[in-house]
Amino acid sequence: GINAEYGEHKRTLLQRRSEKMSDDIAERVKEIRKECEQLKEHIKANHEEMNDTTLKQYVEGEDIQLPRGDKLKVRRTLKGHLAKIYAMHWAQDKIHLVSASQDGKLLVWDALTTNKVHAIPLRSSWVMTCAYSPSNSFVACGGLDNICSVYNLRNKEIPIRVCRELNAHTGYLSCCRFLNDKQIVTSSGDMTCILWDIEAGSKIREFSDHKGDVMSVSVSPDGNFFISGACDATAKLWDLRTGKCQQTFTGHETDINAVQYFPNGNSFGTGSDDASCRLFDIRADRELMHYSHDNILCGITSVAFSISGRYLFAGYDDFNCNVWDTLKGERVWSLEGHDNRVSCLGVSSDGMALCTGSWDSLLKVWA
């Protein structure tokens, strides 16, 4: 009887101690949460304090003329795809480009002569992205098959067969970009990005912090970072070496479909379904400029900068490509030439040509 009483007493004491500890922990967590909120507010206040001007205010009154030149004209039309074009990417050699269409073909073009250099049949026709490697030796693509397929253009086989299939994403592949011939970054509808070892066919690093499908990636000029844009309306800066998210940029009201680094690597542009493009600065950690117009009501599919960074090109769902003055936020031209949505665009590495791809199954080269 004494033992049972003693055991009961001991249990009661332990229970009380446990309850007290739980209360203490809950109180401590509450305090820490409060402290975190205060620190966030402090950082925000500091941030606002440093925010002494906007790009628009800064250039107002300055006599910053646009480079003199006529409106871009269509110089070449690349015909060959039999269905909607979803993606294109220039090679570093300034002449070749790759395009991907839901006709199940990956075409490599000579943009000067308009000749097709390679026609690569795809295992899955539901392709959403394509990329050219910096050495011009490889191309890659992917889409609703969740796989990034890599092709070696030096291969003498006809047709060229896939040399690597990178398979780890659990959602569609939305974008891919080579770092070099051995590494590639992919983004996916599974809310993650992955850095791959192409030769081993294995995952080096996974990047997960987005709360929605990741739609686009852009690698920094130094190759150490990349920007991702997603359906959670945020863009994130990632360190490729650590896998950590360094910064998160907010401002868009809905899905970000496209991101592109500014030529100097200190800023980047975004295009969204909210009918606006924006310029974010990495060092200032904020939005610098907003590109929109009252009569533009449709989403943006793709963005690219001119080689100087003075022009921002954006592809729209309303079949047009708008050209913006990056500094002043004003529309310079509207390039009309496609009969359907402009799904992709890119500027050649020497800055001499703009290529637009569309659901009308055509690619147009402007200069």
Short mmCIF file of C-alpha atoms in Angstrom, two decimals:
data_model
loop_
_atom_site.label_atom_id
_atom_site.label_comp_id
_atom_site.label_asym_id
_atom_site.label_seq_id
_atom_site.Cartn_x
_atom_site.Cartn_y
_atom_site.Cartn_z
CA GLY A 1 0.00 0.00 0.00
CA ILE A 2 2.84 2.37 0.93
CA ASN A 3 4.65 1.57 -2.33
CA ALA A 4 1.51 2.28 -4.40
CA GLU A 5 1.00 5.56 -2.54
CA TYR A 6 4.65 6.50 -3.09
CA GLY A 7 4.40 5.63 -6.80
CA GLU A 8 1.25 7.73 -7.17
CA HIS A 9 2.91 10.67 -5.39
CA LYS A 10 5.98 10.38 -7.64
CA ARG A 11 3.80 10.29 -10.77
CA THR A 12 1.91 13.39 -9.65
CA LEU A 13 5.18 15.26 -9.02
CA LEU A 14 6.57 14.26 -12.43
CA GLN A 15 3.34 15.30 -14.13
CA ARG A 16 3.40 18.71 -12.41
CA ARG A 17 7.06 19.19 -13.33
CA SER A 18 6.32 18.21 -16.93
CA GLU A 19 3.36 20.62 -17.08
CA LYS A 20 5.51 23.43 -15.62
CA MET A 21 8.24 22.72 -18.21
CA SER A 22 5.65 22.73 -21.01
CA ASP A 23 4.31 26.06 -19.77
CA ASP A 24 7.86 27.46 -19.56
CA ILE A 25 8.68 26.28 -23.10
CA ALA A 26 5.42 27.67 -24.49
CA GLU A 27 6.16 31.00 -22.76
CA ARG A 28 9.74 31.01 -24.11
CA VAL A 29 8.52 30.22 -27.66
CA LYS A 30 6.02 33.07 -27.36
CA GLU A 31 8.81 35.46 -26.27
CA ILE A 32 11.11 34.34 -29.11
CA ARG A 33 8.30 34.75 -31.67
CA LYS A 34 7.68 38.27 -30.36
CA GLU A 35 11.42 39.02 -30.55
CA CYS A 36 11.56 37.72 -34.16
CA GLU A 37 8.65 39.96 -35.14
CA GLN A 38 10.39 42.96 -33.54
CA LEU A 39 13.63 42.16 -35.38
CA LYS A 40 11.71 41.83 -38.68
CA GLU A 41 10.10 45.23 -38.09
CA HIS A 42 13.54 46.68 -37.23
CA ILE A 43 15.04 45.30 -40.47
CA LYS A 44 12.05 46.62 -42.43
CA ALA A 45 12.44 50.09 -40.88
CA ASN A 46 16.18 50.12 -41.69
CA HIS A 47 15.38 49.00 -45.20
CA GLU A 48 12.85 51.82 -45.68
CA GLU A 49 15.31 54.35 -44.26
CA MET A 50 17.90 53.44 -46.90
CA ASN A 51 15.22 53.62 -49.59
CA ASP A 52 15.89 57.30 -50.29
CA THR A 53 14.77 57.46 -53.93
CA THR A 54 13.25 55.45 -56.77
CA LEU A 55 14.84 54.85 -60.16
CA LYS A 56 12.03 56.86 -61.76
CA GLN A 57 12.67 59.86 -59.47
CA TYR A 58 16.43 59.57 -59.92
CA VAL A 59 16.33 59.77 -63.74
CA GLU A 60 13.63 62.48 -63.82
CA GLY A 61 15.09 65.72 -65.11
CA GLU A 62 18.22 63.89 -66.32
CA ASP A 63 18.82 64.16 -70.04
CA ILE A 64 19.23 60.44 -70.68
CA GLN A 65 18.49 59.86 -74.33
CA LEU A 66 17.77 56.43 -75.74
CA PRO A 67 20.32 55.12 -78.25
CA ARG A 68 19.33 56.42 -81.69
CA GLY A 69 17.92 53.75 -83.95
CA ASP A 70 14.94 52.66 -85.95
CA LYS A 71 12.27 50.28 -84.71
CA LEU A 72 13.35 46.65 -84.97
CA LYS A 73 12.22 44.83 -88.11
CA VAL A 74 11.79 41.12 -88.87
CA ARG A 75 14.96 40.09 -90.72
CA ARG A 76 14.44 36.31 -90.73
CA THR A 77 11.48 33.97 -90.24
CA LEU A 78 12.32 30.41 -89.19
CA LYS A 79 9.69 28.03 -90.54
CA GLY A 80 9.69 24.32 -89.80
CA HIS A 81 7.78 23.56 -86.63
CA LEU A 82 4.31 22.06 -87.10
CA ALA A 83 2.82 23.05 -83.72
CA LYS A 84 3.09 25.62 -80.94
CA ILE A 85 6.63 26.69 -80.04
CA TYR A 86 7.14 26.75 -76.30
CA ALA A 87 10.81 27.65 -75.87
CA MET A 88 13.94 28.93 -77.62
CA HIS A 89 17.53 29.64 -76.53
CA TRP A 90 20.48 31.20 -78.36
CA ALA A 91 23.88 29.52 -78.59
CA GLN A 92 26.95 31.48 -77.44
CA ASP A 93 28.24 31.50 -81.05
CA LYS A 94 25.59 34.20 -81.86
CA ILE A 95 24.42 32.27 -84.95
CA HIS A 96 22.68 29.11 -83.79
CA LEU A 97 19.58 28.71 -81.64
CA VAL A 98 17.50 25.82 -80.40
CA SER A 99 13.70 25.73 -80.30
CA ALA A 100 11.25 23.27 -78.77
CA SER A 101 7.72 22.66 -80.02
CA GLN A 102 4.86 20.39 -79.12
CA ASP A 103 5.23 18.79 -82.57
CA GLY A 104 7.73 16.59 -80.68
CA LYS A 105 10.83 18.11 -82.28
CA LEU A 106 13.84 19.98 -80.97
CA LEU A 107 15.22 22.02 -83.89
CA VAL A 108 18.69 23.58 -84.02
CA TRP A 109 18.76 26.51 -86.46
CA ASP A 110 21.32 28.64 -88.23
CA ALA A 111 19.60 31.99 -87.69
CA LEU A 112 21.58 33.70 -90.48
CA THR A 113 20.70 31.28 -93.29
CA THR A 114 17.44 29.99 -91.65
CA ASN A 115 18.68 26.43 -92.30
CA LYS A 116 17.89 23.63 -89.85
CA VAL A 117 21.15 22.14 -88.59
CA HIS A 118 19.62 19.35 -86.45
CA ALA A 119 16.11 17.93 -86.02
CA ILE A 120 15.94 15.90 -82.83
CA PRO A 121 12.85 13.73 -82.27
CA LEU A 122 11.71 13.79 -78.63
CA ARG A 123 10.35 10.88 -76.60
CA SER A 124 7.71 13.19 -75.14
CA SER A 125 6.13 15.90 -77.29
CA TRP A 126 4.92 17.79 -74.19
CA VAL A 127 8.04 19.92 -74.05
CA MET A 128 8.13 23.24 -72.13
CA THR A 129 11.78 24.32 -72.11
CA CYS A 130 15.06 24.01 -73.98
CA ALA A 131 18.63 25.24 -73.50
CA TYR A 132 21.95 25.46 -75.36
CA SER A 133 25.21 24.76 -73.46
CA PRO A 134 27.85 27.56 -73.36
CA SER A 135 30.29 25.42 -75.42
CA ASN A 136 27.59 24.91 -78.12
CA SER A 137 28.12 21.13 -77.78
CA PHE A 138 24.91 20.14 -75.98
CA VAL A 139 21.22 21.00 -75.93
CA ALA A 140 18.67 20.01 -73.31
CA CYS A 141 14.90 20.02 -72.98
CA GLY A 142 12.08 18.86 -70.72
CA GLY A 143 8.40 19.25 -69.94
CA LEU A 144 5.45 17.21 -68.74
CA ASP A 145 7.61 14.04 -68.68
CA ASN A 146 9.35 15.48 -65.52
CA ILE A 147 12.72 14.60 -67.15
CA CYS A 148 15.56 16.80 -68.37
CA SER A 149 16.88 15.16 -71.56
CA VAL A 150 20.39 16.12 -72.72
CA TYR A 151 21.61 15.66 -76.33
CA ASN A 152 25.20 15.76 -77.61
CA LEU A 153 25.31 17.73 -80.89
CA ARG A 154 28.79 16.34 -81.64
CA ASN A 155 27.19 12.91 -81.96
CA LYS A 156 27.38 11.66 -85.55
CA GLU A 157 24.23 9.52 -85.22
CA ILE A 158 21.18 10.58 -87.23
CA PRO A 159 18.77 11.22 -85.65
CA ILE A 160 20.66 12.31 -82.52
CA ARG A 161 19.64 10.17 -79.58
CA VAL A 162 19.39 11.28 -75.95
CA CYS A 163 22.71 10.95 -74.08
CA ARG A 164 21.45 11.62 -70.53
CA GLU A 165 18.03 11.61 -68.89
CA LEU A 166 17.99 13.45 -65.57
CA ASN A 167 15.08 12.12 -63.58
CA ALA A 168 14.36 13.22 -59.99
CA HIS A 169 11.67 15.90 -60.22
CA THR A 170 8.15 14.88 -59.22
CA GLY A 171 6.51 17.63 -61.30
CA TYR A 172 6.82 19.01 -64.84
CA LEU A 173 10.11 20.56 -65.94
CA SER A 174 9.51 24.28 -66.52
CA CYS A 175 13.02 25.56 -67.28
CA CYS A 176 16.62 24.38 -67.65
CA ARG A 177 19.92 26.27 -68.00
CA PHE A 178 23.45 24.89 -68.43
CA LEU A 179 26.29 26.14 -66.20
CA ASN A 180 28.81 24.27 -68.40
CA ASP A 181 28.96 20.94 -70.25
CA LYS A 182 28.97 19.04 -66.95
CA GLN A 183 26.29 20.84 -64.92
CA ILE A 184 22.74 22.05 -65.50
CA VAL A 185 20.07 23.72 -63.32
CA THR A 186 16.41 22.73 -63.69
CA SER A 187 13.20 24.14 -62.21
CA SER A 188 9.96 22.27 -61.78
CA GLY A 189 6.27 22.25 -60.92
CA ASP A 190 7.25 20.27 -57.78
CA MET A 191 8.30 23.67 -56.25
CA THR A 192 12.04 22.83 -56.34
CA CYS A 193 15.12 23.47 -58.46
CA ILE A 194 17.94 20.96 -58.90
CA LEU A 195 21.63 21.27 -59.83
CA TRP A 196 22.71 18.17 -61.77
CA ASP A 197 25.94 16.37 -62.58
CA ILE A 198 25.21 15.56 -66.24
CA GLU A 199 27.91 12.90 -66.71
CA ALA A 200 26.88 10.95 -63.60
CA GLY A 201 23.19 11.63 -64.29
CA SER A 202 22.78 12.47 -60.61
CA LYS A 203 21.52 15.28 -58.40
CA ILE A 204 24.23 17.48 -56.83
CA ARG A 205 21.97 19.82 -54.87
CA GLU A 206 18.28 20.57 -54.38
CA PHE A 207 16.88 24.06 -53.82
CA SER A 208 13.53 24.19 -52.03
CA ASP A 209 11.92 27.24 -50.47
CA HIS A 210 9.19 28.23 -52.96
CA LYS A 211 5.53 27.70 -52.08
CA GLY A 212 4.37 27.26 -55.70
CA ASP A 213 5.48 25.84 -59.05
CA VAL A 214 8.89 27.24 -60.08
CA MET A 215 8.51 28.57 -63.63
CA SER A 216 11.86 30.03 -64.65
CA VAL A 217 15.56 30.23 -63.74
CA SER A 218 18.41 32.50 -64.80
CA VAL A 219 22.08 31.85 -63.96
CA SER A 220 24.28 34.77 -62.86
CA PRO A 221 27.09 35.90 -65.21
CA ASP A 222 29.72 34.61 -62.73
CA GLY A 223 27.99 31.19 -62.54
CA ASN A 224 27.79 31.16 -58.72
CA PHE A 225 24.14 32.15 -58.26
CA PHE A 226 20.80 31.80 -59.93
CA ILE A 227 17.41 33.51 -59.73
CA SER A 228 14.14 31.57 -59.73
CA GLY A 229 10.61 32.88 -60.36
CA ALA A 230 7.55 30.98 -59.19
CA CYS A 231 3.75 30.80 -58.92
CA ASP A 232 3.98 32.00 -55.28
CA ALA A 233 4.61 35.45 -56.86
CA THR A 234 8.16 35.62 -55.47
CA ALA A 235 11.61 35.54 -57.03
CA LYS A 236 14.48 34.04 -55.05
CA LEU A 237 18.26 34.34 -55.23
CA TRP A 238 20.11 31.06 -54.60
CA ASP A 239 23.77 30.27 -53.98
CA LEU A 240 24.66 27.33 -56.23
CA ARG A 241 27.57 26.37 -53.95
CA THR A 242 25.57 26.05 -50.72
CA GLY A 243 22.01 25.40 -51.91
CA LYS A 244 20.76 28.20 -49.64
CA CYS A 245 18.20 30.87 -50.54
CA GLN A 246 19.99 34.21 -50.06
CA GLN A 247 17.15 36.67 -50.77
CA THR A 248 13.44 36.69 -51.56
CA PHE A 249 11.89 39.42 -53.71
CA THR A 250 8.20 40.25 -53.47
CA GLY A 251 6.01 42.74 -55.34
CA HIS A 252 4.21 40.79 -58.05
CA GLU A 253 0.56 40.05 -57.45
CA THR A 254 0.47 36.64 -59.11
CA ASP A 255 2.60 33.97 -60.89
CA ILE A 256 6.06 34.96 -62.13
CA ASN A 257 6.56 33.24 -65.50
CA ALA A 258 10.01 34.53 -66.46
CA VAL A 259 13.20 35.80 -64.84
CA GLN A 260 16.35 37.13 -66.50
CA TYR A 261 19.59 38.53 -65.07
CA PHE A 262 20.56 42.10 -65.99
CA PRO A 263 23.84 42.04 -68.00
CA ASN A 264 25.96 43.26 -65.04
CA GLY A 265 24.61 40.59 -62.68
CA ASN A 266 23.49 43.10 -60.00
CA SER A 267 19.82 43.19 -60.95
CA PHE A 268 17.24 41.03 -62.70
CA GLY A 269 13.98 41.40 -64.60
CA THR A 270 10.75 39.47 -64.10
CA GLY A 271 7.56 38.95 -66.11
CA SER A 272 4.26 37.94 -64.51
CA ASP A 273 0.63 37.05 -65.11
CA ASP A 274 -0.23 40.34 -63.33
CA ALA A 275 0.52 42.07 -66.70
CA SER A 276 3.68 43.74 -65.38
CA CYS A 277 7.43 43.34 -65.70
CA ARG A 278 9.64 44.49 -62.85
CA LEU A 279 13.30 45.25 -62.26
CA PHE A 280 14.72 44.13 -58.90
CA ASP A 281 18.13 45.13 -57.55
CA ILE A 282 20.03 42.49 -55.58
CA ARG A 283 22.25 44.91 -53.63
CA ALA A 284 19.38 47.24 -52.70
CA ASP A 285 17.22 44.16 -52.02
CA ARG A 286 14.13 45.76 -53.57
CA GLU A 287 12.12 46.58 -56.67
CA LEU A 288 13.61 49.38 -58.78
CA MET A 289 11.09 49.74 -61.59
CA HIS A 290 7.67 48.57 -62.69
CA TYR A 291 6.85 48.19 -66.42
CA SER A 292 3.14 48.21 -67.21
CA HIS A 293 0.52 50.11 -69.17
CA ASP A 294 -3.21 50.67 -68.68
CA ASN A 295 -3.98 49.01 -72.03
CA ILE A 296 -1.86 45.91 -71.35
CA LEU A 297 -4.10 43.45 -69.55
CA CYS A 298 -2.51 40.10 -70.40
CA GLY A 299 0.29 38.07 -68.87
CA ILE A 300 3.98 38.03 -69.76
CA THR A 301 5.59 34.77 -70.88
CA SER A 302 9.24 35.78 -71.31
CA VAL A 303 11.74 38.60 -70.72
CA ALA A 304 15.23 39.52 -71.98
CA PHE A 305 17.57 42.52 -71.81
CA SER A 306 19.52 44.19 -74.59
CA ILE A 307 23.30 43.82 -74.22
CA SER A 308 23.59 47.30 -72.65
CA GLY A 309 20.60 46.68 -70.39
CA ARG A 310 18.85 49.82 -71.63
CA TYR A 311 16.01 47.90 -73.29
CA LEU A 312 13.83 45.23 -71.73
CA PHE A 313 12.04 42.94 -74.20
CA ALA A 314 8.91 41.12 -73.02
CA GLY A 315 6.69 38.55 -74.76
CA TYR A 316 2.94 38.81 -74.11
CA ASP A 317 -0.15 36.62 -74.39
CA ASP A 318 -1.71 39.22 -76.75
CA PHE A 319 0.67 38.15 -79.60
CA ASN A 320 3.00 41.18 -79.15
CA CYS A 321 6.49 41.82 -77.90
CA ASN A 322 6.83 45.11 -76.01
CA VAL A 323 10.14 46.95 -75.71
CA TRP A 324 10.62 48.99 -72.52
CA ASP A 325 13.10 51.71 -71.58
CA THR A 326 14.66 50.07 -68.51
CA LEU A 327 15.63 53.38 -66.90
CA LYS A 328 12.46 55.39 -67.41
CA GLY A 329 9.88 52.61 -67.31
CA GLU A 330 8.30 53.77 -70.57
CA ARG A 331 7.25 51.63 -73.52
CA VAL A 332 9.46 52.38 -76.55
CA TRP A 333 7.98 50.06 -79.19
CA SER A 334 5.51 47.27 -79.66
CA LEU A 335 6.74 44.59 -82.06
CA GLU A 336 3.80 43.07 -83.93
CA GLY A 337 4.40 40.12 -86.21
CA HIS A 338 3.03 36.96 -84.65
CA ASP A 339 -0.50 35.57 -85.02
CA ASN A 340 -0.60 33.94 -81.59
CA ARG A 341 0.93 34.16 -78.10
CA VAL A 342 4.65 35.05 -77.97
CA SER A 343 5.80 32.17 -75.77
CA CYS A 344 9.56 32.77 -75.68
CA LEU A 345 12.24 35.25 -76.66
CA GLY A 346 15.97 35.83 -76.34
CA VAL A 347 18.74 38.24 -77.31
CA SER A 348 21.85 36.84 -79.05
CA SER A 349 25.08 36.97 -77.02
CA ASP A 350 26.53 39.81 -79.16
CA GLY A 351 23.31 41.81 -78.68
CA MET A 352 22.74 42.11 -82.44
CA ALA A 353 19.46 40.19 -82.74
CA LEU A 354 16.26 39.40 -80.87
CA CYS A 355 14.45 36.13 -81.55
CA THR A 356 10.79 35.60 -80.66
CA GLY A 357 8.98 32.26 -80.72
CA SER A 358 5.22 31.88 -80.82
CA TRP A 359 2.25 29.53 -80.67
CA ASP A 360 1.82 30.37 -84.37
CA SER A 361 4.68 27.82 -84.91
CA LEU A 362 7.11 30.49 -86.18
CA LEU A 363 10.34 31.99 -84.90
CA LYS A 364 11.17 35.54 -85.97
CA VAL A 365 14.58 37.18 -85.82
CA TRP A 366 14.45 40.96 -85.31
CA ALA A 367 17.25 43.51 -85.75
#
